[in-house]
Amino acid sequence: MNKLLTLFTVLIIFLLTCSRAIADNQNSIEYEKKVFVEREKVAFVEITSDKPIDIFIMYTPQYNSYCKSGSTEGAFDVKSITWYIYPIPAMFDDQTVFFIAKDGARFNITYENVKDRIDRLFKGEALLRSGASAFFKKGIDSIRLTQNLPELQIEIEASEDIPIMALKVMDYMALTRGLKSFEEIYNNTVLKGKKSLSFRAPDFDDLYIVVKSEKGVNIKYKTWANREAANSGC
Amino acid sequence: MKRRDALKVIGGTFAGLTVADRLGGYFTKPAYAEEKPAFHKDILSAPGGKRVVIIGGGFSGVSFANTLRELAPDAEIILLEKNPFFVSGPSHIDYSVGMKKLEDAVRSYYPLREKGVKVIKTEVGGILPEDNKVMTSKGNITYNYLLVSTGIRLADEEILQLSEHPAYNAHSWELEGTIELRRRVESFKGGKVVVSVPSAPFKCPPGPYETACLLDEFFKKKGVSAEVVVADANDKPQPPPLAQKWLTVFEKKGIKYMPNNKVVEVDGANNQLVTDKGEKIKYDLVTLIPPNKASTLIKESGLGDPFADVDPTTFKSKKFGNIFGTGDCAKTPYTKSAYTAFYEGKNAAHYAAIGMGYSVKEPVPIHNICYPYASSTESLLIRVDWEKDGKMLKATADDPKTDYRDSRAAWESTLLKSLFGA
Ligand SMILES: Cc1cc2nc3c(=O)[nH]c(=O)nc-3n(C[C@H](O)[C@H](O)[C@H](O)COP(=O)(O)OP(=O)(O)OC[C@H]3O[C@@H](n4cnc5c(N)ncnc54)[C@H](O)[C@@H]3O)c2cc1C
């Protein structure tokens, strides 16, 4: 009986240790992450950090050059994020992508089958396509949302009660070149909101999320693919 | 589209607007000039019930005309095309680095005339779907069925200074630009060569990267010292599943890749591109591909915004039962390529014939085959197959090979032969 109890206790301790190890692994801070995606799969790499960090995303050739020179030149960089989702589609062949977080980040990777995902979209499900939470510095700050599709659902949420707008490139240029004020554009534009903004992308054009804040603000955005968006290519 | 609005579109242009004028408009504001007088008269007699008008004699328009000619022998088919000749888009790249003569890529529309397709050289400025009418630079034409296959419109107006100074740039997405690019490439004495890529989607997604590879090879062979740089508005080379392959090719060649660089201005006076972040990219030779959009007449006629909204199986407009849309100007899940455009034209013709009462078998679903150049001697391979409803079925790609380079040459000449018989 004693033996059984000991065995049972050992088993419980083992299971507890294992589950903590798994949890630790999911929550452990990493500085480099290699993500391998098998053909016909898509990986969604979710990156989180308690404080705003910069991430550099590289394919093998860019990573090799980074290893040689330490330079991140040529890599895709994402600035001041606390949460980020990056999809890696591997429709044609296996893909390997490296993520460099010099200040450390937590990585969580979910794999999906490309065909299953397309099937679900065509059946009418809305599926998360991309997302980020980033710190926007005080004053006017912006981020470019690219590779949009008509009808893509875009949701933006600010941590403070501040004006948010989504602009096309020429309006954005008018703002950044000082030809129009933030207020002037805000009053005349269509895609705008206070604290939050939710809309369907009108077309394929890039959109700039522009906000104005007094102390800086955290902005979270998510884009959702749906059947209509899938009909314009994924 | 109302007649009044249609007339606004005709002659609608950005010409004469300054940079500040263009930066003045929120995107709600229409981009058209003043109204033009209503001078249009019908140029053809009333249709007999089987008149099919095609706007655009590119890969999909010509393929549609040929197929419909076979399936519907007594239909009256009219092709409206603004250019006097057909020029094959894929060959632009070859020509820009001297791998092909222009005359090899040009075809006359004469073989279509011989088959009984009426070809009219005219530019269409508006469509009136409620009246079954198109408004052309020569006058109005009434249709029973309409195919819109106008391809891509290059949005120069989204790159500051480009509309006012087109000579600041030369690129192979248009014929004139291709000829000028070739001239500049030939006379280039060395320095930094920048290939600027717009945000996706754009026609022939591998095209800009092929251009970079071929320019690099051309200058190396010629002994001209050139640093080739790809400034990409996207986060990775396109199409995304080919990103890794392109970056491997660039690494071997020493081509510098700069992602996330969306160019918004070409400052030709100072030989520099300006990005949306205000960064400057110096160049000695630039080839900038402007954002790819659909013809404004699609939106103005209510066929879609910005691309024609069509069913991915039949290519029939979701709004007007007697209008079809194919190729680069249509909103479909298919790649914007010559190969898919060709098959889209074919399939749409089947459904148009069915609509006209002919007994016709359903066509096979769309697929795409493409052999992007990694060098003048090697091409990559991409093949994608879709299901009937546009759902992707399977996709494959392969590394650069000499065999695929040969397949590319055969691929284009077979397409041209199918369209023009030679
Ligand atoms: C540099 C380059 C390389 C390419 N390489 C490849 C490749 O390797 N493989 C591949 O598959 N594809 C390639 N493509 C893409 C391919 O050429 C296009 O996707 C294809 O031409 C699309 O066919 P389409 O019928 O939709 O339009 P287009 O072929 O562009 O035809 C549209 C036609 O409509 C006419 N038109 C437009 N507006 C009007 C109007 N208002 N009135 C009258 N006529 C009008 C135009 O003059 C044109 O003739 C390449 C393209 C380029 C530019």
XYZ file of C-alpha atoms and ligand atoms in Angstrom:
709
model
C 0.000 0.000 0.000
C 2.866 2.297 0.990
C 4.668 1.423 -2.221
C 1.546 2.264 -4.227
C 1.196 5.589 -2.433
C 4.858 6.420 -3.092
C 4.451 5.491 -6.757
C 1.326 7.620 -7.002
C 3.096 10.601 -5.330
C 6.083 10.227 -7.660
C 3.733 10.144 -10.647
C 1.896 13.285 -9.501
C 5.197 15.129 -8.931
C 6.415 14.002 -12.370
C 3.226 15.187 -14.072
C 3.329 18.505 -12.225
C 6.985 19.022 -13.179
C 6.232 18.189 -16.789
C 3.292 20.537 -17.039
C 5.372 23.328 -15.465
C 8.165 22.579 -17.923
C 5.702 22.892 -20.804
C 4.295 26.106 -19.349
C 7.836 27.437 -18.775
C 8.725 26.573 -22.326
C 5.723 28.518 -23.615
C 6.517 31.439 -21.356
C 10.277 31.370 -21.573
C 12.047 34.368 -22.985
C 13.917 33.661 -26.208
C 16.251 35.882 -28.196
C 16.247 33.915 -31.423
C 13.588 31.609 -32.761
C 13.883 29.335 -35.770
C 10.505 28.389 -37.211
C 10.279 25.539 -39.666
C 7.069 25.204 -41.684
C 6.366 22.017 -43.568
C 4.954 22.216 -47.088
C 1.166 22.730 -47.229
C 1.129 24.204 -43.718
C 0.918 27.786 -42.538
C 2.550 28.793 -39.254
C 1.195 31.631 -37.154
C 4.025 32.927 -35.007
C 2.698 34.812 -31.991
C 5.263 36.997 -30.253
C 4.634 38.639 -26.878
C 6.666 40.850 -24.601
C 5.905 42.826 -21.424
C 7.676 45.911 -22.734
C 7.840 47.266 -26.314
C 10.547 45.509 -28.329
C 11.837 45.383 -31.913
C 11.709 42.131 -33.905
C 13.736 41.257 -36.999
C 12.320 38.602 -39.301
C 14.659 36.780 -41.699
C 14.775 33.902 -44.141
C 17.865 31.662 -44.150
C 20.003 33.814 -46.521
C 19.309 36.939 -44.459
C 19.979 34.995 -41.240
C 23.306 33.685 -42.576
C 24.388 37.201 -43.345
C 23.217 38.337 -39.875
C 25.304 35.565 -38.277
C 28.368 36.649 -40.264
C 28.107 40.397 -39.802
C 25.692 40.917 -36.913
C 23.831 43.342 -39.144
C 20.054 43.151 -39.433
C 20.116 45.087 -42.701
C 17.796 43.511 -45.241
C 15.602 41.906 -42.582
C 11.953 42.805 -42.129
C 11.712 44.761 -38.889
C 8.751 45.441 -36.642
C 9.200 48.184 -34.068
C 7.957 48.726 -30.496
C 5.595 45.777 -30.320
C 4.276 43.957 -27.273
C 2.232 41.463 -29.296
C 2.590 40.415 -32.925
C 1.271 37.690 -35.201
C 3.249 36.774 -38.295
C 1.925 34.164 -40.756
C 4.371 31.985 -42.722
C 2.598 30.242 -45.596
C 4.348 27.203 -47.104
C 2.137 26.457 -50.084
C 4.916 25.444 -52.475
C 7.683 24.032 -50.289
C 9.078 23.941 -46.729
C 9.959 27.331 -45.253
C 12.408 28.314 -42.530
C 12.146 31.727 -40.911
C 14.237 33.202 -38.091
C 13.008 35.735 -35.552
C 15.533 37.881 -33.696
C 14.357 39.631 -30.519
C 17.446 41.367 -29.102
C 15.557 42.233 -25.884
C 13.896 38.824 -25.660
C 10.303 37.759 -26.320
C 7.933 34.836 -25.828
C 7.057 32.807 -28.914
C 4.021 30.649 -29.470
C 3.608 28.873 -32.793
C 0.397 27.410 -34.174
C 0.405 25.359 -37.369
C -2.562 25.011 -39.676
C -3.087 23.168 -42.911
C -3.342 25.657 -45.820
C -6.134 23.699 -47.499
C -8.150 23.306 -44.283
C -7.848 27.016 -43.706
C -9.039 27.830 -47.217
C -11.942 25.361 -46.763
C -12.939 27.040 -43.501
C -12.792 30.468 -45.135
C -14.927 29.319 -48.038
C -17.424 27.816 -45.553
C -17.846 31.280 -44.074
C -15.565 31.299 -41.009
C -13.659 34.485 -40.160
C -10.021 33.650 -39.381
C -7.351 35.803 -37.764
C -4.840 36.800 -40.452
C -2.484 39.223 -38.726
C -2.273 41.410 -35.676
C -0.041 43.566 -33.545
C 0.007 45.585 -30.396
C 2.505 48.406 -30.543
C 3.426 51.486 -28.595
C 2.764 54.697 -30.558
C 4.862 57.598 -29.329
C 3.299 60.876 -28.158
C 2.106 63.310 -30.824
C 1.187 61.881 -34.215
C 2.373 58.345 -34.901
C 1.443 55.715 -37.454
C 1.878 52.195 -38.777
C 1.305 50.858 -42.315
C -1.188 48.041 -42.801
C -0.222 46.305 -46.004
C -1.355 43.507 -48.302
C -4.972 44.305 -47.650
C -7.807 42.575 -49.453
C -11.257 43.982 -50.175
C -13.591 43.015 -47.312
C -10.787 42.086 -44.929
C -12.109 42.853 -41.428
C -9.824 45.309 -39.597
C -10.217 46.050 -35.883
C -8.178 48.701 -34.074
C -8.269 49.378 -30.337
C -6.390 52.076 -28.407
C -5.503 51.965 -24.696
C -6.599 55.621 -24.341
C -9.546 57.650 -25.583
C -7.783 59.150 -28.615
C -8.705 59.758 -32.285
C -7.737 56.975 -34.726
C -7.930 57.103 -38.518
C -6.982 54.811 -41.396
C -5.593 56.760 -44.357
C -4.600 55.988 -47.905
C -1.113 56.920 -49.015
C -1.751 60.369 -50.518
C -3.670 61.571 -47.453
C -0.911 60.166 -45.273
C 1.674 62.050 -47.327
C -0.359 65.280 -46.998
C -0.150 64.806 -43.243
C 3.520 63.875 -42.990
C 4.579 66.625 -45.399
C 2.687 69.202 -43.350
C 0.224 70.149 -46.102
C -2.757 69.273 -43.904
C -3.189 69.094 -40.138
C -4.248 65.956 -38.293
C -7.573 67.608 -37.407
C -8.253 68.742 -40.983
C -7.766 65.237 -42.316
C -9.617 63.624 -39.410
C -12.680 65.802 -39.995
C -12.855 64.896 -43.675
C -11.846 61.262 -43.739
C -14.125 58.226 -43.779
C -12.351 55.551 -41.739
C -12.046 57.101 -38.281
C -13.024 56.491 -34.676
C -12.391 57.405 -31.036
C -10.550 54.742 -28.984
C -11.574 52.043 -31.427
C -12.171 51.606 -35.142
C -13.594 48.617 -36.967
C -14.203 48.392 -40.706
C -13.851 46.261 -43.816
C -10.932 47.141 -46.105
C -12.371 48.983 -49.118
C -9.812 47.549 -51.557
C -6.208 46.321 -51.832
C -4.616 49.681 -50.980
C -2.214 50.048 -48.071
C -3.734 51.848 -45.099
C -1.903 53.898 -42.498
C -3.278 53.706 -38.973
C -2.642 57.202 -37.635
C -3.265 58.336 -34.054
C -2.591 61.452 -32.012
C -1.931 61.201 -28.288
C -0.532 63.353 -25.482
C 1.532 60.756 -23.646
C 1.894 57.930 -26.121
C -0.587 55.118 -26.472
C -0.805 51.392 -27.023
C -2.564 50.375 -30.246
C -3.740 46.852 -30.941
C -4.981 45.814 -34.350
C -6.230 42.554 -35.786
C -7.159 41.637 -39.330
C -9.627 38.840 -40.076
C -9.883 37.009 -43.378
C -13.316 35.870 -44.528
C -14.933 34.302 -47.578
C -15.191 37.589 -49.468
C -11.518 38.370 -48.842
C -10.542 34.833 -49.906
C -12.244 35.467 -53.239
C -9.669 38.184 -53.945
C -6.703 35.919 -53.212
C -5.352 35.102 -49.732
C -23.214 54.220 -64.070
C -25.282 57.240 -65.039
C -24.578 58.929 -68.370
C -23.533 62.156 -66.567
C -20.969 60.275 -64.490
C -19.750 58.359 -67.507
C -19.031 61.590 -69.285
C -17.031 62.747 -66.291
C -14.872 59.663 -66.636
C -14.150 60.160 -70.310
C -11.047 62.225 -70.481
C -10.682 61.961 -66.733
C -7.034 62.381 -65.968
C -4.557 63.604 -63.433
C -2.626 65.577 -66.020
C -2.082 69.153 -65.004
C -2.478 68.528 -61.292
C 0.464 69.507 -59.103
C 1.876 67.432 -56.264
C 0.122 69.676 -53.757
C -3.179 69.332 -55.665
C -2.913 65.590 -55.439
C -1.990 65.619 -51.785
C -5.052 67.771 -51.210
C -7.652 65.030 -51.705
C -9.025 62.704 -49.078
C -9.742 59.415 -50.665
C -13.439 60.075 -50.752
C -12.911 62.705 -53.447
C -13.328 61.592 -57.084
C -10.192 61.797 -59.179
C -11.702 63.071 -62.401
C -11.568 66.228 -64.374
C -14.426 68.401 -65.608
C -17.417 67.149 -67.606
C -17.091 66.804 -71.352
C -19.880 67.646 -73.788
C -22.190 64.782 -74.796
C -21.017 64.341 -78.372
C -21.380 60.602 -78.569
C -23.436 58.964 -81.294
C -23.890 55.237 -81.938
C -21.297 54.073 -84.448
C -22.845 50.695 -85.204
C -26.401 49.713 -86.022
C -28.562 48.122 -83.290
C -27.410 44.618 -82.285
C -29.302 41.555 -83.456
C -29.311 39.768 -80.074
C -25.964 38.005 -80.272
C -23.594 40.962 -80.268
C -20.701 40.411 -77.877
C -18.409 43.379 -77.225
C -14.977 42.860 -75.692
C -13.108 45.765 -74.082
C -9.371 45.006 -74.185
C -7.475 42.790 -76.604
C -4.941 41.343 -74.180
C -4.422 37.700 -73.190
C -7.917 37.197 -71.798
C -9.809 39.331 -74.333
C -8.276 37.606 -77.370
C -8.613 34.154 -75.824
C -12.312 34.910 -75.140
C -12.841 36.132 -78.737
C -11.207 33.036 -80.266
C -13.053 30.572 -78.055
C -16.415 32.244 -78.521
C -15.863 32.305 -82.287
C -15.599 28.504 -82.188
C -18.473 27.943 -79.761
C -20.911 30.504 -81.165
C -20.381 30.646 -84.958
C -23.216 33.108 -85.600
C -22.424 35.538 -82.782
C -21.286 39.041 -83.750
C -18.004 39.547 -81.891
C -16.480 43.019 -81.601
C -13.103 43.624 -79.965
C -12.327 47.174 -78.816
C -8.623 47.780 -78.261
C -6.824 51.086 -77.801
C -3.469 49.858 -79.133
C -2.819 48.985 -82.785
C -0.965 45.765 -81.921
C -0.820 43.117 -79.243
C 2.453 43.002 -77.288
C 3.148 40.058 -74.981
C 3.745 41.290 -71.396
C 6.092 38.458 -70.334
C 8.497 39.364 -73.179
C 8.932 42.900 -71.850
C 11.420 41.584 -69.319
C 13.456 39.734 -71.976
C 13.482 42.798 -74.207
C 14.655 45.180 -71.469
C 17.950 43.273 -71.183
C 18.326 42.429 -74.869
C 17.283 38.762 -74.652
C 14.526 39.200 -77.213
C 13.670 41.471 -80.112
C 10.492 43.477 -79.739
C 9.104 42.173 -83.024
C 9.120 38.650 -81.532
C 6.662 39.800 -78.864
C 4.331 41.765 -81.146
C 1.300 40.283 -82.918
C -1.191 41.826 -85.316
C -4.930 41.497 -84.618
C -5.377 40.525 -88.277
C -5.884 36.764 -87.594
C -8.937 37.672 -85.509
C -10.408 39.684 -88.375
C -9.899 36.684 -90.632
C -12.007 34.609 -88.243
C -14.783 37.177 -88.389
C -14.052 39.084 -85.204
C -14.522 42.814 -85.803
C -11.509 44.636 -84.295
C -11.922 48.360 -83.663
C -8.990 50.469 -82.513
C -10.585 52.753 -79.952
C -10.374 53.635 -76.292
C -13.378 52.931 -74.090
C -14.141 55.724 -71.622
C -17.317 54.472 -69.971
C -19.820 51.651 -69.674
C -23.563 52.173 -69.232
C -24.718 48.733 -68.015
C -28.371 49.767 -67.718
C -28.376 50.860 -71.380
C -26.112 47.968 -72.570
C -23.787 50.566 -74.080
C -20.073 51.316 -74.094
C -18.796 54.791 -74.830
C -15.657 54.840 -76.916
C -13.424 57.570 -78.311
C -15.068 56.881 -81.692
C -18.685 56.819 -80.449
C -21.125 54.542 -78.630
C -21.655 50.823 -79.219
C -24.624 48.830 -77.941
C -24.075 45.232 -76.861
C -26.064 42.194 -75.862
C -23.138 40.714 -73.950
C -20.002 42.454 -72.726
C -16.577 41.252 -71.632
C -14.398 43.641 -69.642
C -10.746 42.590 -69.949
C -8.884 45.865 -69.558
C -5.936 44.547 -67.537
C -4.109 46.672 -64.979
C -3.895 50.439 -64.678
C -0.625 51.773 -63.316
C -1.307 54.342 -60.602
C 1.485 56.843 -61.336
C -0.491 59.370 -59.313
C 0.447 57.520 -56.118
C 4.144 58.272 -56.638
C 4.843 61.965 -56.148
C 6.444 63.732 -59.122
C 5.876 60.767 -61.433
C 2.847 62.083 -63.338
C 4.582 65.426 -63.904
C 7.946 63.851 -64.734
C 7.331 60.448 -66.335
C 10.887 60.487 -67.687
C 12.218 60.103 -64.138
C 11.289 56.441 -64.445
C 11.436 53.553 -66.931
C 9.866 50.170 -66.200
C 8.724 47.136 -68.146
C 5.096 47.037 -66.957
C 4.218 49.131 -70.027
C 5.568 48.956 -73.560
C 6.838 52.543 -73.785
C 8.618 52.172 -70.450
C 10.156 48.899 -71.573
C 11.677 50.495 -74.670
C 13.068 53.353 -72.599
C 14.402 50.987 -69.942
C 16.257 49.031 -72.609
C 17.840 52.252 -73.886
C 18.909 53.266 -70.371
C 20.248 49.794 -69.572
C 22.320 49.784 -72.766
C 23.881 53.163 -72.011
C 24.378 52.629 -68.269
C 27.932 53.345 -67.189
C 27.783 51.871 -63.689
C 26.595 52.646 -60.168
C 23.535 51.803 -58.112
C 20.546 50.194 -59.841
C 17.304 50.276 -57.861
C 14.297 48.076 -58.644
C 11.318 49.404 -56.686
C 8.442 46.965 -56.005
C 4.900 48.139 -55.091
C 2.688 46.581 -52.430
C 0.998 43.365 -53.566
C -1.116 42.592 -55.511
C 0.553 43.451 -58.807
C 0.555 41.652 -62.133
C 3.208 38.994 -62.550
C 4.288 38.852 -58.877
C 7.752 37.382 -59.657
C 8.390 40.025 -62.381
C 10.284 42.687 -60.393
C 12.629 40.076 -58.912
C 13.251 38.565 -62.365
C 14.102 42.065 -63.577
C 16.640 42.515 -60.751
C 18.291 39.158 -61.532
C 18.511 39.818 -65.268
C 19.825 43.368 -64.839
C 22.491 42.084 -62.470
C 23.551 39.421 -64.958
C 23.479 41.826 -67.895
C 25.792 44.331 -66.198
C 28.150 41.622 -64.910
C 28.474 40.141 -68.413
C 29.081 43.564 -69.892
C 31.712 44.380 -67.272
C 29.719 47.335 -65.967
C 30.082 47.735 -62.225
C 26.555 47.810 -60.810
C 25.126 47.339 -57.334
C 21.590 45.998 -57.807
C 19.154 46.800 -54.993
C 15.530 45.666 -54.645
C 13.508 48.195 -52.605
C 10.330 46.295 -51.777
C 7.144 47.730 -50.266
C 6.361 44.198 -49.067
C 7.862 42.352 -46.110
C 9.287 39.642 -48.370
C 9.692 38.882 -52.095
C 6.454 37.922 -53.855
C 4.572 35.706 -54.189
C 5.111 34.887 -50.459
C 5.696 31.142 -50.948
C 8.603 31.985 -53.303
C 10.245 34.381 -50.802
C 12.853 31.895 -49.641
C 13.812 30.933 -53.194
C 14.211 34.546 -54.302
C 16.333 35.428 -51.272
C 18.591 32.440 -51.977
C 18.989 33.614 -55.591
C 19.731 37.194 -54.428
C 22.317 35.951 -51.920
C 24.186 34.039 -54.646
C 24.197 37.053 -56.956
C 24.945 39.650 -54.306
C 21.687 41.541 -54.957
C 20.769 43.678 -51.964
C 17.206 43.176 -50.716
C 15.445 45.935 -48.734
C 11.963 44.902 -47.481
C 9.314 47.271 -46.104
C 10.427 50.186 -48.302
C 7.325 51.695 -49.841
C 8.386 54.351 -52.325
C 6.097 57.386 -52.454
C 8.206 59.852 -54.437
C 10.685 59.809 -57.271
C 12.948 62.803 -56.910
C 14.644 62.628 -60.295
C 16.427 65.967 -59.898
C 18.405 64.455 -57.031
C 18.467 60.868 -58.298
C 16.674 59.518 -55.251
C 13.538 57.662 -54.238
C 11.750 58.701 -51.055
C 9.925 56.149 -48.901
C 6.814 56.704 -46.786
C 9.114 56.824 -43.738
C 10.970 59.730 -45.327
C 14.073 57.655 -46.050
C 15.995 58.382 -49.238
C 17.346 55.749 -51.593
C 19.938 57.067 -54.052
C 20.145 55.585 -57.540
C 22.032 55.889 -60.799
C 19.426 53.832 -62.683
C 15.903 53.293 -61.418
C 13.082 51.035 -62.502
C 10.062 51.723 -60.337
C 6.850 49.743 -60.764
C 3.934 51.965 -59.718
C 1.023 50.493 -57.714
C -1.179 48.261 -59.901
C -4.868 49.209 -59.942
C -7.922 48.465 -62.038
C -9.206 50.747 -64.761
C -11.389 53.487 -63.230
C -14.194 52.681 -65.659
C -14.891 49.472 -63.724
C -15.711 51.352 -60.546
C -17.564 54.120 -62.365
C -19.804 51.628 -64.161
C -20.665 49.877 -60.892
C -18.975 46.603 -61.904
C -16.807 46.526 -58.791
C -14.529 48.620 -56.678
C -11.758 48.664 -57.698
C -11.702 45.344 -59.617
C -14.667 43.802 -61.455
C -16.671 41.677 -59.049
C -17.218 38.372 -60.849
C -18.098 34.779 -60.100
C -14.814 32.774 -60.014
C -16.341 29.914 -62.043
C -18.294 31.681 -64.775
C -16.586 35.119 -64.678
C -20.067 36.590 -64.885
C -20.514 39.950 -63.157
C -22.219 39.586 -59.783
C -24.365 42.591 -60.678
C -25.150 42.384 -64.390
C -26.077 39.018 -65.940
C -24.834 39.893 -69.447
C -21.413 41.218 -68.412
C -18.262 39.157 -67.854
C -14.891 40.181 -66.422
C -11.613 38.310 -66.890
C -7.859 38.620 -66.374
C -6.043 41.228 -64.339
C -9.054 43.558 -64.055
C -11.266 40.962 -62.342
C -11.486 40.224 -58.626
C -10.773 36.500 -58.435
C -8.611 34.191 -56.317
C -6.391 33.506 -59.356
C -2.894 34.933 -59.940
C -2.675 38.010 -62.144
C -0.804 36.345 -64.996
C -0.935 35.829 -68.749
C -1.513 32.122 -68.336
C -4.532 32.414 -66.023
C -5.863 35.342 -68.108
C -5.746 33.103 -71.183
C -7.746 30.348 -69.456
C -10.129 32.791 -67.802
C -10.957 34.169 -71.261
C -11.539 30.632 -72.534
C -13.779 29.674 -69.615
C -15.772 32.906 -69.694
C -16.444 32.327 -73.409
C -17.934 28.916 -72.553
C -20.323 30.475 -70.054
C -21.156 33.332 -72.439
C -22.021 30.757 -75.132
C -24.142 28.811 -72.635
C -25.919 32.078 -71.763
C -26.602 32.656 -75.469
C -28.266 29.258 -75.730
C -25.500 27.190 -77.338
C -24.991 23.665 -76.158
C -21.495 23.744 -74.712
C -19.630 21.518 -72.249
C -18.438 23.057 -68.993
C -14.745 24.015 -69.170
C -12.040 22.718 -66.812
C -11.048 24.815 -63.759
C -8.239 27.414 -63.915
C -4.578 26.594 -63.313
C -1.375 28.592 -63.619
C 2.091 27.661 -64.829
C 4.917 30.151 -64.620
C 8.690 29.972 -65.143
C 10.227 33.082 -63.546
C 13.787 33.870 -64.657
C 16.536 33.509 -62.051
C 19.027 34.219 -64.842
C 19.060 34.185 -68.634
C 19.806 30.450 -68.485
C 17.706 29.288 -65.520
C 14.080 29.632 -64.470
C 12.101 28.671 -61.384
C 8.832 26.755 -61.721
C 5.459 27.501 -60.152
C 2.269 25.582 -60.757
C -1.018 26.245 -58.985
C -4.323 24.460 -59.549
C -7.664 25.748 -58.337
C -11.008 24.052 -57.914
C -13.991 25.178 -59.966
C -15.112 27.641 -57.281
C -11.651 29.223 -57.004
C -10.476 27.297 -53.943
C -6.759 26.486 -54.234
C -6.315 22.750 -54.833
C -2.551 22.261 -55.018
C 0.619 24.248 -55.548
C 4.191 23.325 -56.369
C 7.411 25.207 -56.974
C 10.927 24.198 -57.901
C 14.420 25.709 -57.767
C 16.022 27.356 -60.825
C 16.845 24.904 -63.641
C 17.993 25.169 -67.253
C 15.108 22.925 -68.347
C 12.594 25.419 -66.988
C 14.303 28.200 -68.953
C 13.603 26.225 -72.135
C 10.060 25.498 -70.958
C 9.520 29.227 -70.479
C 10.338 29.987 -74.099
C 8.011 27.207 -75.280
C 5.346 28.301 -72.789
C 5.108 31.837 -74.183
C 5.279 30.867 -77.850
C 2.549 28.238 -77.313
C 0.307 30.836 -75.678
C 0.892 33.295 -78.534
C 0.293 30.581 -81.118
C -3.010 29.686 -79.463
C -4.054 33.332 -79.580
C -2.795 34.419 -82.997
C -1.880 31.213 -84.834
C 1.816 32.134 -84.995
C 7.039 42.659 -67.344
C 5.956 41.644 -67.277
C 6.273 40.296 -67.182
C 5.279 39.346 -67.118
N 5.627 38.024 -67.038
C 4.646 37.093 -66.991
C 4.974 35.710 -66.960
O 6.133 35.317 -66.969
N 3.948 34.829 -66.917
C 2.640 35.217 -66.923
O 1.770 34.348 -66.910
N 2.316 36.517 -66.935
C 3.270 37.464 -66.977
N 2.932 38.799 -67.003
C 1.546 39.216 -66.750
C 0.658 39.230 -67.950
O 1.201 39.925 -69.029
C -0.683 39.811 -67.559
O -1.125 39.227 -66.363
C -1.695 39.579 -68.672
O -1.323 40.325 -69.802
C -3.106 39.920 -68.241
O -3.989 39.752 -69.303
P -5.320 40.632 -69.422
O -6.030 40.151 -70.607
O -6.019 40.675 -68.140
O -4.781 42.113 -69.634
P -3.750 42.692 -70.724
O -3.016 41.597 -71.409
O -2.973 43.726 -70.015
O -4.708 43.356 -71.768
C -5.531 44.441 -71.494
C -5.818 45.125 -72.821
O -6.859 46.066 -72.638
C -6.554 47.220 -73.372
N -7.302 48.313 -72.749
C -7.234 48.734 -71.456
N -8.093 49.729 -71.245
C -8.743 49.948 -72.407
C -9.754 50.858 -72.798
N -10.260 51.719 -71.929
N -10.179 50.835 -74.069
C -9.647 49.951 -74.971
N -8.684 49.063 -74.661
C -8.242 49.055 -73.385
C -5.043 47.350 -73.235
O -4.493 48.168 -74.240
C -4.612 45.899 -73.346
O -4.351 45.505 -74.658
C 3.927 39.758 -67.121
C 3.608 41.107 -67.230
C 4.611 42.048 -67.319
C 4.266 43.494 -67.473
